[in-house]
Tab-separated table of C-alpha atoms in Angstrom:
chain	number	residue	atom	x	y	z
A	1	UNK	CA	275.610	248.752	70.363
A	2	UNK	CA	273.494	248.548	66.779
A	3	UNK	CA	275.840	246.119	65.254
A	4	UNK	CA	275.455	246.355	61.784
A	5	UNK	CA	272.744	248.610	60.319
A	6	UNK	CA	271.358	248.654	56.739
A	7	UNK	CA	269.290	251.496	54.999
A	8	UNK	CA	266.683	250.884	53.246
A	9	UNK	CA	265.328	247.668	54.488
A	10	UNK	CA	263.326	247.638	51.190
A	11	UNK	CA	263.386	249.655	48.263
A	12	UNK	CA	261.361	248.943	44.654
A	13	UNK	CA	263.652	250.921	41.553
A	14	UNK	CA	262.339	251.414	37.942
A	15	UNK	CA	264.933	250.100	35.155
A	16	UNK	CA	267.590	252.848	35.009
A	17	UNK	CA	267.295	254.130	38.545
A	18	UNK	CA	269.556	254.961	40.590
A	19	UNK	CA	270.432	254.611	43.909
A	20	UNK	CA	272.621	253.982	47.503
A	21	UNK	CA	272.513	251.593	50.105
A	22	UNK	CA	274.314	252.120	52.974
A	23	UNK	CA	276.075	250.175	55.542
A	24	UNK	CA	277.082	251.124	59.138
A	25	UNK	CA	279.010	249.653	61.679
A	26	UNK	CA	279.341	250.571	65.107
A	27	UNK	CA	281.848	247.862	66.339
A	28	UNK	CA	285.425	249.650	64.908
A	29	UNK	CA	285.731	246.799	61.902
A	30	UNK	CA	288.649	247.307	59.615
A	31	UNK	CA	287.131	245.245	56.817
A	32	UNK	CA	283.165	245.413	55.681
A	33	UNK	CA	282.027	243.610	52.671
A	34	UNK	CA	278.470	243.926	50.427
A	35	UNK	CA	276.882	240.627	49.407
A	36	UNK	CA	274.300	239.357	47.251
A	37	UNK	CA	271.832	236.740	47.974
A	38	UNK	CA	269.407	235.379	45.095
A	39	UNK	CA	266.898	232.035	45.378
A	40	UNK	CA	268.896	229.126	45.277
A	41	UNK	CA	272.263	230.695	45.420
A	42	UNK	CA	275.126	231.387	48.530
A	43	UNK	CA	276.005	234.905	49.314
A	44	UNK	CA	278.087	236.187	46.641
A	45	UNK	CA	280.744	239.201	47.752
A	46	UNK	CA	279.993	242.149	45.558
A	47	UNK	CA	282.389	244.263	46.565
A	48	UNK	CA	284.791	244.945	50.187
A	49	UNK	CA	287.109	246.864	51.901
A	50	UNK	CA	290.037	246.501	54.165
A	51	UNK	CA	290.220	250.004	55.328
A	52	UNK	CA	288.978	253.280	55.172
A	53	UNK	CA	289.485	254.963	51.546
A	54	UNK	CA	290.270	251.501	49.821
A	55	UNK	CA	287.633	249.406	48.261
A	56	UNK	CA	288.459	245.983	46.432
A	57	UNK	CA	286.074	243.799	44.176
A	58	UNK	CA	284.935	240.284	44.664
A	59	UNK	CA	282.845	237.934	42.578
A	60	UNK	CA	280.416	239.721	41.120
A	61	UNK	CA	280.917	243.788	41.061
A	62	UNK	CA	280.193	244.591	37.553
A	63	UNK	CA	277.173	246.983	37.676
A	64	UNK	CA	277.743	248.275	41.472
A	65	UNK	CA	280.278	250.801	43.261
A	66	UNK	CA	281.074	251.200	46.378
A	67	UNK	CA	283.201	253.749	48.439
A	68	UNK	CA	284.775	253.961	52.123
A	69	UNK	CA	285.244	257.478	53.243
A	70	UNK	CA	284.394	256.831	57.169
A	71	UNK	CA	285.699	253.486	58.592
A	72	UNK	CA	282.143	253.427	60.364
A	73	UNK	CA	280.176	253.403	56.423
A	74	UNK	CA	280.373	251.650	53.719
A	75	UNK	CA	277.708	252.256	50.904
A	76	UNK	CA	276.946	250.396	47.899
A	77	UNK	CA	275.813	252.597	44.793
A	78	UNK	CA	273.794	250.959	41.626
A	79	UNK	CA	273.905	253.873	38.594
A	80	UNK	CA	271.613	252.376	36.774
A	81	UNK	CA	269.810	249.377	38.137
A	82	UNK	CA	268.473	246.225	35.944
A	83	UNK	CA	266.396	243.848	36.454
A	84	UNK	CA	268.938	241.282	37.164
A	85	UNK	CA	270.359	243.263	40.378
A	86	UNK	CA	266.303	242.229	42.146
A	87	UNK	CA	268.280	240.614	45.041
A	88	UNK	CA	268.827	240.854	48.512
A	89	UNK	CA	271.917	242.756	49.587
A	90	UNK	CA	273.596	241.706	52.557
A	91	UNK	CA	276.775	244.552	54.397
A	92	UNK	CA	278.885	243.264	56.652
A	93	UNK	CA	281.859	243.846	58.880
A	94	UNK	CA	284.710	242.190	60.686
A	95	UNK	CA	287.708	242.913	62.730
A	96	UNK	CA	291.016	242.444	60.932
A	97	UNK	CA	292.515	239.866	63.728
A	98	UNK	CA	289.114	237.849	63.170
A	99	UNK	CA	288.174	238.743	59.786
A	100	UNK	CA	286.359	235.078	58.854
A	101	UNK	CA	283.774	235.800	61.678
A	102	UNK	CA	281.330	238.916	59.935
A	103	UNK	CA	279.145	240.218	61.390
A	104	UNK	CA	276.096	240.444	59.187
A	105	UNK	CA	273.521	243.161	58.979
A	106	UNK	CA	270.022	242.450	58.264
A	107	UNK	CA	269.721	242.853	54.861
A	108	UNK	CA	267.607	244.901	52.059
A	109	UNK	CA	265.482	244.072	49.330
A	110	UNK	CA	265.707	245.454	46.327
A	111	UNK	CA	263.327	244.941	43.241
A	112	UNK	CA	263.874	246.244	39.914
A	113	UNK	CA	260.879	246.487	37.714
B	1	UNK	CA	279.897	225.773	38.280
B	2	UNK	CA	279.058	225.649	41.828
B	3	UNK	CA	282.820	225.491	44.343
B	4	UNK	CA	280.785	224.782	47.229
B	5	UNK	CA	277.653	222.319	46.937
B	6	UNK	CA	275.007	221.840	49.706
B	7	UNK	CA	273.053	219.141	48.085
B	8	UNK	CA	270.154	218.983	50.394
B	9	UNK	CA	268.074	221.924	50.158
B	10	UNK	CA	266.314	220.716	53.712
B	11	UNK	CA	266.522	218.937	56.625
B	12	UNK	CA	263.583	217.409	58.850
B	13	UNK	CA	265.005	216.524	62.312
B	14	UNK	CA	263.604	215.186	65.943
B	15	UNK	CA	263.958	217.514	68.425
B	16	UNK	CA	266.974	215.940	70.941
B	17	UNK	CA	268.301	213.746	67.598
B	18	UNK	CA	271.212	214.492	65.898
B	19	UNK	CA	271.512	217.133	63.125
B	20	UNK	CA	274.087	216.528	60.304
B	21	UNK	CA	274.733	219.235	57.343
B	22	UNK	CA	276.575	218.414	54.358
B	23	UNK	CA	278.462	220.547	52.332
B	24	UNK	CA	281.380	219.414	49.523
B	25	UNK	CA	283.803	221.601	47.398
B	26	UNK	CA	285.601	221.265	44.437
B	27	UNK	CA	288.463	223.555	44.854
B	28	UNK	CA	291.354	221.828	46.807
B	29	UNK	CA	293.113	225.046	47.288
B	30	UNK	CA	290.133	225.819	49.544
B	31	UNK	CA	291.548	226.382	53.325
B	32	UNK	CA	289.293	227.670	55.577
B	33	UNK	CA	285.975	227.351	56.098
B	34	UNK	CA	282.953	228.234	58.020
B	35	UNK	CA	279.620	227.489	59.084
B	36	UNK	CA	276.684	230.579	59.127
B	37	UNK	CA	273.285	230.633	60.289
B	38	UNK	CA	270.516	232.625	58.940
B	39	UNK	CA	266.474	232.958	60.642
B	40	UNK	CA	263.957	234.701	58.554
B	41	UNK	CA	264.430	238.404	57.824
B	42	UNK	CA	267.535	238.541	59.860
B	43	UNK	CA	271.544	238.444	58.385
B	44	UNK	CA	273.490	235.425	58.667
B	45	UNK	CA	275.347	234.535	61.761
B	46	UNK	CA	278.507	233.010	62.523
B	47	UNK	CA	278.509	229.478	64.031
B	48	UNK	CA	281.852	227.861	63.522
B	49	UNK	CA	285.300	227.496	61.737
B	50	UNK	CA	287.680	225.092	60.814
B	51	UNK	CA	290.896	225.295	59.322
B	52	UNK	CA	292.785	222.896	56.676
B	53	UNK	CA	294.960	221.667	59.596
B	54	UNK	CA	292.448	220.066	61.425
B	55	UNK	CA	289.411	217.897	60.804
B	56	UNK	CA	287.718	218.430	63.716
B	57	UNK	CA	286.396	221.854	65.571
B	58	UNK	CA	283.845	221.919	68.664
B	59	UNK	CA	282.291	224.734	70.243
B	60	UNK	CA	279.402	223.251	72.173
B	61	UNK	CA	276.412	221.297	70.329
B	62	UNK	CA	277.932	221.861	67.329
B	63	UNK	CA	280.745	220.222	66.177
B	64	UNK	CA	282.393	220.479	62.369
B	65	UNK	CA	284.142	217.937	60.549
B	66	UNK	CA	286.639	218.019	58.004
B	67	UNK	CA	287.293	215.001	54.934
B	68	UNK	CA	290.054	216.702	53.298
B	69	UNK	CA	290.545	213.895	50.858
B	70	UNK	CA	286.967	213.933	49.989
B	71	UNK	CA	286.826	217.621	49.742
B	72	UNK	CA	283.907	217.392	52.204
B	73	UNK	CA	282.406	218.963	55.766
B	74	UNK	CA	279.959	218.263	58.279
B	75	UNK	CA	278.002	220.024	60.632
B	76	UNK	CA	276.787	218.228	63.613
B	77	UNK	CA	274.334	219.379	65.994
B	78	UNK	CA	273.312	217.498	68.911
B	79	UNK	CA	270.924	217.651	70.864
B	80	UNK	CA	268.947	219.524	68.177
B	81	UNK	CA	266.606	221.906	69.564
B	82	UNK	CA	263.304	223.903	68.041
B	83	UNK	CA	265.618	227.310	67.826
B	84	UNK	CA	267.961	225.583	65.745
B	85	UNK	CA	265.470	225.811	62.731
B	86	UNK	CA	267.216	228.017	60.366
B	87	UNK	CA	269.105	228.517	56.815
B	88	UNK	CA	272.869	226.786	57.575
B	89	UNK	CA	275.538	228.193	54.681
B	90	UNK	CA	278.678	226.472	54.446
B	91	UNK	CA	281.563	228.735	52.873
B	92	UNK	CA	284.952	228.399	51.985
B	93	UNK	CA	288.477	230.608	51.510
B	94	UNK	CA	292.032	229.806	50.347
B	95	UNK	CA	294.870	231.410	51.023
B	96	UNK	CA	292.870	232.821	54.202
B	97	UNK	CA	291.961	235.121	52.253
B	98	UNK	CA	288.560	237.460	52.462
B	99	UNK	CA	286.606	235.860	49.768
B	100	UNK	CA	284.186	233.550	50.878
B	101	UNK	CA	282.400	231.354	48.160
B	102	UNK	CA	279.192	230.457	49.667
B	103	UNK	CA	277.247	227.237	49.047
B	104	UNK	CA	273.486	227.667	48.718
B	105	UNK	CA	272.165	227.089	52.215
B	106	UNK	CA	270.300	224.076	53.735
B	107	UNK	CA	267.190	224.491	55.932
B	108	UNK	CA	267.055	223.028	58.816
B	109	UNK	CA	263.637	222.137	60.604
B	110	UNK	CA	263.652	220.918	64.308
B	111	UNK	CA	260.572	219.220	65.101
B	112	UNK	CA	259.348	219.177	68.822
């Protein structure tokens, strides 16, 4: 039992770059989320989803899509990163009956230059 | 504008002393919230909960209190303990909802 994965762990973009992270869960979760974490700040909820196929947007999605096509995956796509998306993105995942306790994976870094 | 404050960015404790972690909000619509824990290089984990209906939760050495009126919360940890060191993130919800806002962490050191 993984948990919650993350792929990359790190990853260094030029300005304009694209490029997918993905998030996997091997514990059945209904809902998994993507988060941001920058010095200074809380986690901020980029984007989540209750269920496969439907994705919903939180605080701060403008520049990032996501999709849900397994219940097991959810990935996080940047079109074309900036330099203001250098943050470390956090997936995680949470049973619908339980949904305040996530389950967090470990998180990637992600520089834009 | 920050919703949820954690106005000490660290925390110097005694090993076996009491821990306390503050956290305030400014939204009073703001009905659940929880306590995470985050080590180096790892993703947060959950500690504890506590709903608008109570002000007190316990779950072992940690205990969370709830000041409705002053829109605040506590984390107490006692005994502390060296593995205790970590980031603590307070975060909040209304309407039980899925959107956490996150306050910006405190560190924690436990001194043996």
């Amino acid at each position: 039992n993984a948990g919650v994965t993350q792929t990359p762990k790190f990853r260094v973009l030029k300005t304009g770059q694209s490029m997918t992270l993905l998030c996997a869960q091997d514990m059945n979760h209904e809902y998994m989320y993507w988060y941001r974490q920058d010095p200074g700040m809380g986690l901020r909820l980029i984007h989540y989803s209750v269920g496969e196929g439907t994705t919903a947007k939180g605080e701060v999605p403008d520049g990032y899509n996501v999709s849900r096509l397994k219940k097991q995956n959810f990935l996080l796509g940047l079109e074309s990163a900036a330099p203001s998306q250098t943050s470390v993105y956090f997936c995680a995942s949470s049973h619908t009956g339980q949904r305040y306790e996530q389950y967090f994976g470990p998180g990637t870094r992600l520089t834009v230059t | 504008d920050q919703q949820v404050k954690q106005n000490s960015p660290s925390l110097s404790v005694q090993e076996g002393r009491i821990s306390i972690l503050n956290c305030d909000y400014t939204n009073s619509m703001f009905d659940y919230f929880l306590w995470y824990k985050k080590y180096p290089a790892e993703g947060p984990t959950f500690l504890i909960s506590i709903s608008s209906i109570k002000d007190k939760n316990e779950d072992g050495r940690f205990t969370v209190f709830l000041n409705k009126s002053a829109k605040h919360l506590s984390l107490h940890i006692v005994p502390s303990q060296p593995g205790d060191s970590a980031v603590y993130f307070c975060a909040a919800s209304h309407n039980y909802g899925q959107n956490f806002v996150f306050g910006p962490g405190t560190r924690l050191s436990v001194l043996p």
